[in-house]
Amino acid sequence: MDKGLHFTFCVLTTVLLLRESSQAGEEKDPEVLPAPKPDSRGAGEGLPTLTVTTILEDPYVMVRGAELEGYCMELLAALAGMLRFQFHVKVVGDGQYGAVAAGGNWSGMIGEILRREADIAVAPLTVTSAREEVVSFTTPFLQTGIGILLRKDTTSQDMSFFHFLSPFSKETWTALLFAYLLTCFCLFLVARLSPCEWNEPKNEENHFTFLNSLWFGAGALALQGATPRPQALSVRVIAVVWWLFTLALLAAYIANFTALLSSGSEQLPIQTFEDLVKQRNLEFGTLEGSSTFYYFKNSKNPIHQMIYEYMEKRREHVLVKTYQEAVQRVMDSNYAFIGESISQDLAAARHCNLIRAPEVIGARGFGIATAQASPWTKPLSIAVLKLRESGDLDYLRNKWWESSCLRRSRDRWGPLEPPALGGLFLTLGIGLTLGLFAALAELSSSSRRAAAHAKKSCCSVFTEEICTRLRIKGTARQNQEPSGKANA
């Protein structure tokens, strides 16, 4: 009996020891992650609830009635559906993204994560090395850079009066003039040498003089036939080659000129950050405490250092608190905003009087911030990658970055403005004026010869000629018919 009790006691002891070792092994298993503690809201469904901090910025997070909407809110909803968690969204208290204060404490969304006031931050939060040292970031869900946002009327140059010459460079126009003169000279020379064009040089008159050759070449440039017409094969070959050249040239000019006028892309005087530093008409700044500000602070580029020194010295005047304030200031004053290029593209699309300079520096990404060693970092990164691979991120990008400004410009066509063709009209006016003066000069010369033959005053003959030529055609014909019969 004692042996039986002893055996039973040993068996029970062994079973208890094995159970405790199994539980200890499960707690030490690195693949098993403790789930966040659910609150009363998520306890009903057995799903954990995360406190999400964000910042109000169009189109990422916006207030519509009593709810929040935007790109980040739809991204958060998609992540919650994939990872099966609930969330409670709160707007960051100080309205900052996250920067180190003088005492070493972090402000903004980064500070709230460090103080355990929030579990994750879903916002246009740039991944930087300084932030990565105190929090963890997921795979970026948006790629961006640093650009310059400007107002069009503060940057656009006055359109040149000879804007119609812009499709071709100065070298091209010079080469075109040289080709025109050379071709006309060849026409004149070949017509002189060819017997088919000029059989009897002593008794006949050659119609292809150099002036007539110039007129023939100009007619081909205008796609109009001009006399004299070539008869010799050699002259016709040169004429056909010149016609083909002018046809291709005019097609290239019309295509380039149409593209230039329809694009409306006048050359901006501020193309790069170096141009921004050199000018003196615009103030420039960025968001206070943003990653863009610290990018210029830590950069070794001399131009970037000059930008940082300017913003640091005038921080009370050039640094802004919010993105909305920056956009409004660009629209209302001579101010250039340095910030995320992807947000500037949206502002330029929704406000037709804004434009982003071409240069973009400091390629970076927006990521979801979590606490270090958080069990949500890796699952969120994998979920972001899956959304990118499935095209959901591209869909959200196209949905929230749809431009009403661009849509209005596509739907509404307007006529070309006179300044774009001002030089062309000026050239036409000068040509008409020169033609009028030439006609008066020819009439004056004819009047002088007639006055000398009739021994009359040149002014009186000139006046009579003008009065005669200004009569109606019927009277002029009646006066010409008797003279014609007399000659017959």
PDB file of C-alpha atoms in Angstrom, residues 222-439:
ATOM      1  CA  ALA A 222       5.310  80.240 -97.214  1.00  0.00           C
ATOM      2  CA  LEU A 223       4.047  77.125 -99.059  1.00  0.00           C
ATOM      3  CA  GLN A 224       3.004  79.338-101.975  1.00  0.00           C
ATOM      4  CA  GLY A 225       3.949  79.024-105.635  1.00  0.00           C
ATOM      5  CA  ALA A 226       6.057  81.883-106.966  1.00  0.00           C
ATOM      6  CA  THR A 227       7.179  82.817-110.432  1.00  0.00           C
ATOM      7  CA  PRO A 228       9.391  82.338-112.340  1.00  0.00           C
ATOM      8  CA  ARG A 229       8.803  78.610-112.578  1.00  0.00           C
ATOM      9  CA  PRO A 230      11.831  76.383-113.180  1.00  0.00           C
ATOM     10  CA  GLN A 231      12.105  74.610-116.539  1.00  0.00           C
ATOM     11  CA  ALA A 232      15.514  72.934-116.462  1.00  0.00           C
ATOM     12  CA  LEU A 233      15.904  69.617-114.686  1.00  0.00           C
ATOM     13  CA  SER A 234      18.831  70.853-112.589  1.00  0.00           C
ATOM     14  CA  VAL A 235      16.838  73.819-111.349  1.00  0.00           C
ATOM     15  CA  ARG A 236      13.821  71.594-110.647  1.00  0.00           C
ATOM     16  CA  VAL A 237      15.947  69.247-108.538  1.00  0.00           C
ATOM     17  CA  ILE A 238      17.145  72.105-106.372  1.00  0.00           C
ATOM     18  CA  ALA A 239      13.587  73.428-106.141  1.00  0.00           C
ATOM     19  CA  VAL A 240      12.164  70.052-105.087  1.00  0.00           C
ATOM     20  CA  VAL A 241      14.845  69.624-102.406  1.00  0.00           C
ATOM     21  CA  TRP A 242      14.143  73.108-101.099  1.00  0.00           C
ATOM     22  CA  TRP A 243      10.390  72.432-101.022  1.00  0.00           C
ATOM     23  CA  LEU A 244      10.890  69.251 -99.002  1.00  0.00           C
ATOM     24  CA  PHE A 245      13.226  71.084 -96.627  1.00  0.00           C
ATOM     25  CA  THR A 246      10.748  73.893 -96.055  1.00  0.00           C
ATOM     26  CA  LEU A 247       7.871  71.433 -95.584  1.00  0.00           C
ATOM     27  CA  ALA A 248       9.711  69.556 -92.820  1.00  0.00           C
ATOM     28  CA  LEU A 249      10.906  72.819 -91.304  1.00  0.00           C
ATOM     29  CA  LEU A 250       7.414  74.289 -91.115  1.00  0.00           C
ATOM     30  CA  ALA A 251       6.009  71.062 -89.654  1.00  0.00           C
ATOM     31  CA  ALA A 252       8.655  71.133 -86.890  1.00  0.00           C
ATOM     32  CA  TYR A 253       8.016  74.815 -86.220  1.00  0.00           C
ATOM     33  CA  ILE A 254       4.241  74.427 -86.003  1.00  0.00           C
ATOM     34  CA  ALA A 255       4.529  71.396 -83.704  1.00  0.00           C
ATOM     35  CA  ASN A 256       7.004  73.094 -81.366  1.00  0.00           C
ATOM     36  CA  PHE A 257       5.114  76.370 -81.341  1.00  0.00           C
ATOM     37  CA  THR A 258       1.807  74.644 -80.589  1.00  0.00           C
ATOM     38  CA  ALA A 259       3.361  72.647 -77.756  1.00  0.00           C
ATOM     39  CA  LEU A 260       4.988  75.782 -76.360  1.00  0.00           C
ATOM     40  CA  LEU A 261       1.749  77.755 -76.325  1.00  0.00           C
ATOM     41  CA  SER A 262      -0.447  74.936 -75.020  1.00  0.00           C
ATOM     42  CA  SER A 263       1.921  73.969 -72.204  1.00  0.00           C
ATOM     43  CA  GLY A 264       2.199  77.508 -70.864  1.00  0.00           C
ATOM     44  CA  SER A 265       5.509  76.507 -69.264  1.00  0.00           C
ATOM     45  CA  GLU A 266       7.396  79.773 -69.238  1.00  0.00           C
ATOM     46  CA  GLN A 267      10.908  79.556 -67.945  1.00  0.00           C
ATOM     47  CA  LEU A 268      10.914  80.075 -64.207  1.00  0.00           C
ATOM     48  CA  PRO A 269      13.639  82.318 -62.831  1.00  0.00           C
ATOM     49  CA  ILE A 270      13.826  80.043 -59.753  1.00  0.00           C
ATOM     50  CA  GLN A 271      14.700  76.554 -60.957  1.00  0.00           C
ATOM     51  CA  THR A 272      16.954  75.349 -58.134  1.00  0.00           C
ATOM     52  CA  PHE A 273      17.728  76.067 -54.494  1.00  0.00           C
ATOM     53  CA  GLU A 274      20.775  78.010 -55.639  1.00  0.00           C
ATOM     54  CA  ASP A 275      18.512  80.347 -57.587  1.00  0.00           C
ATOM     55  CA  LEU A 276      16.408  80.772 -54.459  1.00  0.00           C
ATOM     56  CA  VAL A 277      19.435  81.845 -52.423  1.00  0.00           C
ATOM     57  CA  LYS A 278      20.666  84.303 -55.053  1.00  0.00           C
ATOM     58  CA  GLN A 279      17.389  86.217 -55.439  1.00  0.00           C
ATOM     59  CA  ARG A 280      16.297  88.985 -53.071  1.00  0.00           C
ATOM     60  CA  ASN A 281      12.595  89.385 -53.881  1.00  0.00           C
ATOM     61  CA  LEU A 282      11.161  86.391 -52.025  1.00  0.00           C
ATOM     62  CA  GLU A 283      11.380  85.300 -48.424  1.00  0.00           C
ATOM     63  CA  PHE A 284      11.599  81.555 -47.914  1.00  0.00           C
ATOM     64  CA  GLY A 285      11.113  79.197 -45.009  1.00  0.00           C
ATOM     65  CA  THR A 286       9.721  75.854 -43.899  1.00  0.00           C
ATOM     66  CA  LEU A 287       7.720  74.239 -41.098  1.00  0.00           C
ATOM     67  CA  GLU A 288       9.116  74.898 -37.659  1.00  0.00           C
ATOM     68  CA  GLY A 289      10.602  71.742 -36.120  1.00  0.00           C
ATOM     69  CA  SER A 290      10.083  69.694 -39.280  1.00  0.00           C
ATOM     70  CA  SER A 291      12.507  67.204 -40.775  1.00  0.00           C
ATOM     71  CA  THR A 292      13.042  69.615 -43.672  1.00  0.00           C
ATOM     72  CA  PHE A 293      14.448  72.225 -41.302  1.00  0.00           C
ATOM     73  CA  TYR A 294      16.879  69.728 -39.765  1.00  0.00           C
ATOM     74  CA  TYR A 295      17.827  68.430 -43.213  1.00  0.00           C
ATOM     75  CA  PHE A 296      19.276  71.825 -44.090  1.00  0.00           C
ATOM     76  CA  LYS A 297      20.779  72.152 -40.622  1.00  0.00           C
ATOM     77  CA  ASN A 298      22.714  68.893 -40.917  1.00  0.00           C
ATOM     78  CA  SER A 299      23.599  69.197 -44.612  1.00  0.00           C
ATOM     79  CA  LYS A 300      27.204  69.893 -45.604  1.00  0.00           C
ATOM     80  CA  ASN A 301      26.215  71.475 -48.902  1.00  0.00           C
ATOM     81  CA  PRO A 302      27.179  75.184 -48.906  1.00  0.00           C
ATOM     82  CA  ILE A 303      23.893  76.191 -50.572  1.00  0.00           C
ATOM     83  CA  HIS A 304      21.911  74.229 -47.987  1.00  0.00           C
ATOM     84  CA  GLN A 305      23.906  75.819 -45.188  1.00  0.00           C
ATOM     85  CA  MET A 306      23.081  79.272 -46.541  1.00  0.00           C
ATOM     86  CA  ILE A 307      19.398  78.370 -46.569  1.00  0.00           C
ATOM     87  CA  TYR A 308      19.587  77.120 -42.971  1.00  0.00           C
ATOM     88  CA  GLU A 309      21.429  80.230 -41.772  1.00  0.00           C
ATOM     89  CA  TYR A 310      18.824  82.446 -43.437  1.00  0.00           C
ATOM     90  CA  MET A 311      15.941  80.561 -41.821  1.00  0.00           C
ATOM     91  CA  GLU A 312      17.657  80.452 -38.433  1.00  0.00           C
ATOM     92  CA  LYS A 313      18.343  84.189 -38.366  1.00  0.00           C
ATOM     93  CA  ARG A 314      14.799  85.060 -39.437  1.00  0.00           C
ATOM     94  CA  ARG A 315      12.952  82.164 -37.877  1.00  0.00           C
ATOM     95  CA  GLU A 316      10.321  84.421 -36.341  1.00  0.00           C
ATOM     96  CA  HIS A 317       9.382  85.688 -39.800  1.00  0.00           C
ATOM     97  CA  VAL A 318       9.956  82.780 -42.206  1.00  0.00           C
ATOM     98  CA  LEU A 319       9.127  79.625 -40.209  1.00  0.00           C
ATOM     99  CA  VAL A 320       5.466  78.610 -40.196  1.00  0.00           C
ATOM    100  CA  LYS A 321       3.469  76.453 -37.787  1.00  0.00           C
ATOM    101  CA  THR A 322       1.280  74.440 -40.160  1.00  0.00           C
ATOM    102  CA  TYR A 323       1.201  73.424 -43.786  1.00  0.00           C
ATOM    103  CA  GLN A 324      -2.039  75.316 -44.365  1.00  0.00           C
ATOM    104  CA  GLU A 325      -0.415  78.487 -43.067  1.00  0.00           C
ATOM    105  CA  ALA A 326       2.502  77.966 -45.457  1.00  0.00           C
ATOM    106  CA  VAL A 327       0.268  77.571 -48.508  1.00  0.00           C
ATOM    107  CA  GLN A 328      -1.792  80.608 -47.562  1.00  0.00           C
ATOM    108  CA  ARG A 329       1.315  82.696 -47.047  1.00  0.00           C
ATOM    109  CA  VAL A 330       2.680  81.720 -50.474  1.00  0.00           C
ATOM    110  CA  MET A 331      -0.610  82.787 -52.049  1.00  0.00           C
ATOM    111  CA  ASP A 332      -0.839  86.090 -50.164  1.00  0.00           C
ATOM    112  CA  SER A 333       2.746  87.383 -50.103  1.00  0.00           C
ATOM    113  CA  ASN A 334       6.179  87.135 -51.703  1.00  0.00           C
ATOM    114  CA  TYR A 335       7.061  83.939 -49.900  1.00  0.00           C
ATOM    115  CA  ALA A 336       8.525  80.626 -51.075  1.00  0.00           C
ATOM    116  CA  PHE A 337       7.772  77.533 -49.024  1.00  0.00           C
ATOM    117  CA  ILE A 338      10.333  74.733 -48.731  1.00  0.00           C
ATOM    118  CA  GLY A 339       8.713  71.423 -47.881  1.00  0.00           C
ATOM    119  CA  GLU A 340       7.617  67.986 -48.990  1.00  0.00           C
ATOM    120  CA  SER A 341       7.342  67.869 -52.774  1.00  0.00           C
ATOM    121  CA  ILE A 342       4.370  65.505 -52.749  1.00  0.00           C
ATOM    122  CA  SER A 343       2.355  67.941 -50.644  1.00  0.00           C
ATOM    123  CA  GLN A 344       3.462  70.823 -52.844  1.00  0.00           C
ATOM    124  CA  ASP A 345       2.249  68.976 -55.936  1.00  0.00           C
ATOM    125  CA  LEU A 346      -1.176  68.743 -54.344  1.00  0.00           C
ATOM    126  CA  ALA A 347      -1.172  72.452 -53.465  1.00  0.00           C
ATOM    127  CA  ALA A 348      -0.115  73.396 -57.005  1.00  0.00           C
ATOM    128  CA  ALA A 349      -2.869  71.191 -58.436  1.00  0.00           C
ATOM    129  CA  ARG A 350      -5.626  72.611 -56.239  1.00  0.00           C
ATOM    130  CA  HIS A 351      -4.474  76.232 -56.395  1.00  0.00           C
ATOM    131  CA  CYS A 352      -3.922  77.181 -60.018  1.00  0.00           C
ATOM    132  CA  ASN A 353      -1.769  80.201 -59.160  1.00  0.00           C
ATOM    133  CA  LEU A 354       0.859  78.041 -57.420  1.00  0.00           C
ATOM    134  CA  ILE A 355       3.713  76.099 -58.983  1.00  0.00           C
ATOM    135  CA  ARG A 356       6.546  73.881 -57.734  1.00  0.00           C
ATOM    136  CA  ALA A 357      10.114  74.514 -58.881  1.00  0.00           C
ATOM    137  CA  PRO A 358      11.654  71.637 -60.893  1.00  0.00           C
ATOM    138  CA  GLU A 359      14.476  70.685 -58.488  1.00  0.00           C
ATOM    139  CA  VAL A 360      13.727  68.129 -55.755  1.00  0.00           C
ATOM    140  CA  ILE A 361      16.378  67.103 -53.238  1.00  0.00           C
ATOM    141  CA  GLY A 362      16.614  64.762 -50.260  1.00  0.00           C
ATOM    142  CA  ALA A 363      14.607  61.737 -51.383  1.00  0.00           C
ATOM    143  CA  ARG A 364      12.739  60.386 -48.370  1.00  0.00           C
ATOM    144  CA  GLY A 365       9.640  58.475 -47.354  1.00  0.00           C
ATOM    145  CA  PHE A 366       6.629  58.688 -45.034  1.00  0.00           C
ATOM    146  CA  GLY A 367       6.404  55.834 -42.540  1.00  0.00           C
ATOM    147  CA  ILE A 368       4.257  54.716 -39.616  1.00  0.00           C
ATOM    148  CA  ALA A 369       6.010  55.351 -36.298  1.00  0.00           C
ATOM    149  CA  THR A 370       5.776  52.883 -33.406  1.00  0.00           C
ATOM    150  CA  ALA A 371       7.518  52.493 -30.082  1.00  0.00           C
ATOM    151  CA  GLN A 372      10.819  50.648 -30.107  1.00  0.00           C
ATOM    152  CA  ALA A 373      10.413  46.893 -29.644  1.00  0.00           C
ATOM    153  CA  SER A 374       6.730  47.260 -30.419  1.00  0.00           C
ATOM    154  CA  PRO A 375       5.097  44.020 -31.619  1.00  0.00           C
ATOM    155  CA  TRP A 376       3.234  45.999 -34.271  1.00  0.00           C
ATOM    156  CA  THR A 377       6.224  47.261 -36.270  1.00  0.00           C
ATOM    157  CA  LYS A 378       6.907  44.192 -38.384  1.00  0.00           C
ATOM    158  CA  PRO A 379       3.236  43.275 -39.040  1.00  0.00           C
ATOM    159  CA  LEU A 380       2.520  46.848 -40.105  1.00  0.00           C
ATOM    160  CA  SER A 381       5.526  46.851 -42.465  1.00  0.00           C
ATOM    161  CA  ILE A 382       4.413  43.603 -44.068  1.00  0.00           C
ATOM    162  CA  ALA A 383       0.873  44.927 -44.421  1.00  0.00           C
ATOM    163  CA  VAL A 384       2.151  48.113 -46.105  1.00  0.00           C
ATOM    164  CA  LEU A 385       4.162  46.016 -48.559  1.00  0.00           C
ATOM    165  CA  LYS A 386       1.089  43.922 -49.361  1.00  0.00           C
ATOM    166  CA  LEU A 387      -0.967  47.057 -49.996  1.00  0.00           C
ATOM    167  CA  ARG A 388       1.731  48.344 -52.333  1.00  0.00           C
ATOM    168  CA  GLU A 389       1.984  45.062 -54.214  1.00  0.00           C
ATOM    169  CA  SER A 390      -1.785  44.868 -54.652  1.00  0.00           C
ATOM    170  CA  GLY A 391      -1.968  48.430 -56.010  1.00  0.00           C
ATOM    171  CA  ASP A 392      -4.073  49.759 -53.136  1.00  0.00           C
ATOM    172  CA  LEU A 393      -1.517  52.448 -52.275  1.00  0.00           C
ATOM    173  CA  ASP A 394      -1.515  53.676 -55.875  1.00  0.00           C
ATOM    174  CA  TYR A 395      -5.304  53.774 -55.806  1.00  0.00           C
ATOM    175  CA  LEU A 396      -5.307  55.890 -52.644  1.00  0.00           C
ATOM    176  CA  ARG A 397      -2.641  58.159 -54.116  1.00  0.00           C
ATOM    177  CA  ASN A 398      -4.686  58.797 -57.267  1.00  0.00           C
ATOM    178  CA  LYS A 399      -7.900  59.227 -55.301  1.00  0.00           C
ATOM    179  CA  TRP A 400      -6.723  61.856 -52.848  1.00  0.00           C
ATOM    180  CA  TRP A 401      -4.328  63.649 -55.215  1.00  0.00           C
ATOM    181  CA  GLU A 402      -6.926  64.174 -57.936  1.00  0.00           C
ATOM    182  CA  SER A 403      -6.543  67.720 -59.133  1.00  0.00           C
ATOM    183  CA  SER A 404      -9.607  69.874 -59.631  1.00  0.00           C
ATOM    184  CA  CYS A 405      -7.358  72.626 -60.984  1.00  0.00           C
ATOM    185  CA  LEU A 406      -5.976  70.431 -63.745  1.00  0.00           C
ATOM    186  CA  ARG A 407      -9.437  69.124 -64.546  1.00  0.00           C
ATOM    187  CA  ARG A 408     -10.767  72.657 -65.005  1.00  0.00           C
ATOM    188  CA  SER A 409      -7.850  73.555 -67.257  1.00  0.00           C
ATOM    189  CA  ARG A 410      -8.504  70.511 -69.428  1.00  0.00           C
ATOM    190  CA  ASP A 411     -12.234  71.164 -69.727  1.00  0.00           C
ATOM    191  CA  ARG A 412     -11.975  74.892 -70.443  1.00  0.00           C
ATOM    192  CA  TRP A 413     -10.121  76.058 -73.552  1.00  0.00           C
ATOM    193  CA  GLY A 414      -9.305  79.678 -74.061  1.00  0.00           C
ATOM    194  CA  PRO A 415      -7.882  81.665 -76.987  1.00  0.00           C
ATOM    195  CA  LEU A 416      -4.225  82.554 -77.168  1.00  0.00           C
ATOM    196  CA  GLU A 417      -3.312  85.757 -75.408  1.00  0.00           C
ATOM    197  CA  PRO A 418      -1.973  88.663 -77.522  1.00  0.00           C
ATOM    198  CA  PRO A 419       1.394  88.845 -75.706  1.00  0.00           C
ATOM    199  CA  ALA A 420       2.294  85.391 -77.036  1.00  0.00           C
ATOM    200  CA  LEU A 421       1.908  86.632 -80.632  1.00  0.00           C
ATOM    201  CA  GLY A 422       2.880  90.253 -80.017  1.00  0.00           C
ATOM    202  CA  GLY A 423       6.149  89.977 -81.907  1.00  0.00           C
ATOM    203  CA  LEU A 424       4.425  88.379 -84.870  1.00  0.00           C
ATOM    204  CA  PHE A 425       1.903  91.201 -85.086  1.00  0.00           C
ATOM    205  CA  LEU A 426       4.706  93.740 -84.714  1.00  0.00           C
ATOM    206  CA  THR A 427       6.534  92.160 -87.636  1.00  0.00           C
ATOM    207  CA  LEU A 428       3.358  92.282 -89.730  1.00  0.00           C
ATOM    208  CA  GLY A 429       2.833  95.938 -88.876  1.00  0.00           C
ATOM    209  CA  ILE A 430       6.400  96.815 -89.814  1.00  0.00           C
ATOM    210  CA  GLY A 431       6.019  94.934 -93.104  1.00  0.00           C
ATOM    211  CA  LEU A 432       2.813  96.771 -93.962  1.00  0.00           C
ATOM    212  CA  THR A 433       4.425 100.097 -93.142  1.00  0.00           C
ATOM    213  CA  LEU A 434       7.455  99.340 -95.269  1.00  0.00           C
ATOM    214  CA  GLY A 435       5.204  98.269 -98.133  1.00  0.00           C
ATOM    215  CA  LEU A 436       3.289 101.515 -97.944  1.00  0.00           C
ATOM    216  CA  PHE A 437       6.461 103.597 -97.945  1.00  0.00           C
ATOM    217  CA  ALA A 438       7.824 101.531-100.851  1.00  0.00           C
ATOM    218  CA  ALA A 439       4.640 102.144-102.844  1.00  0.00           C
TER     219      ALA A 439
END
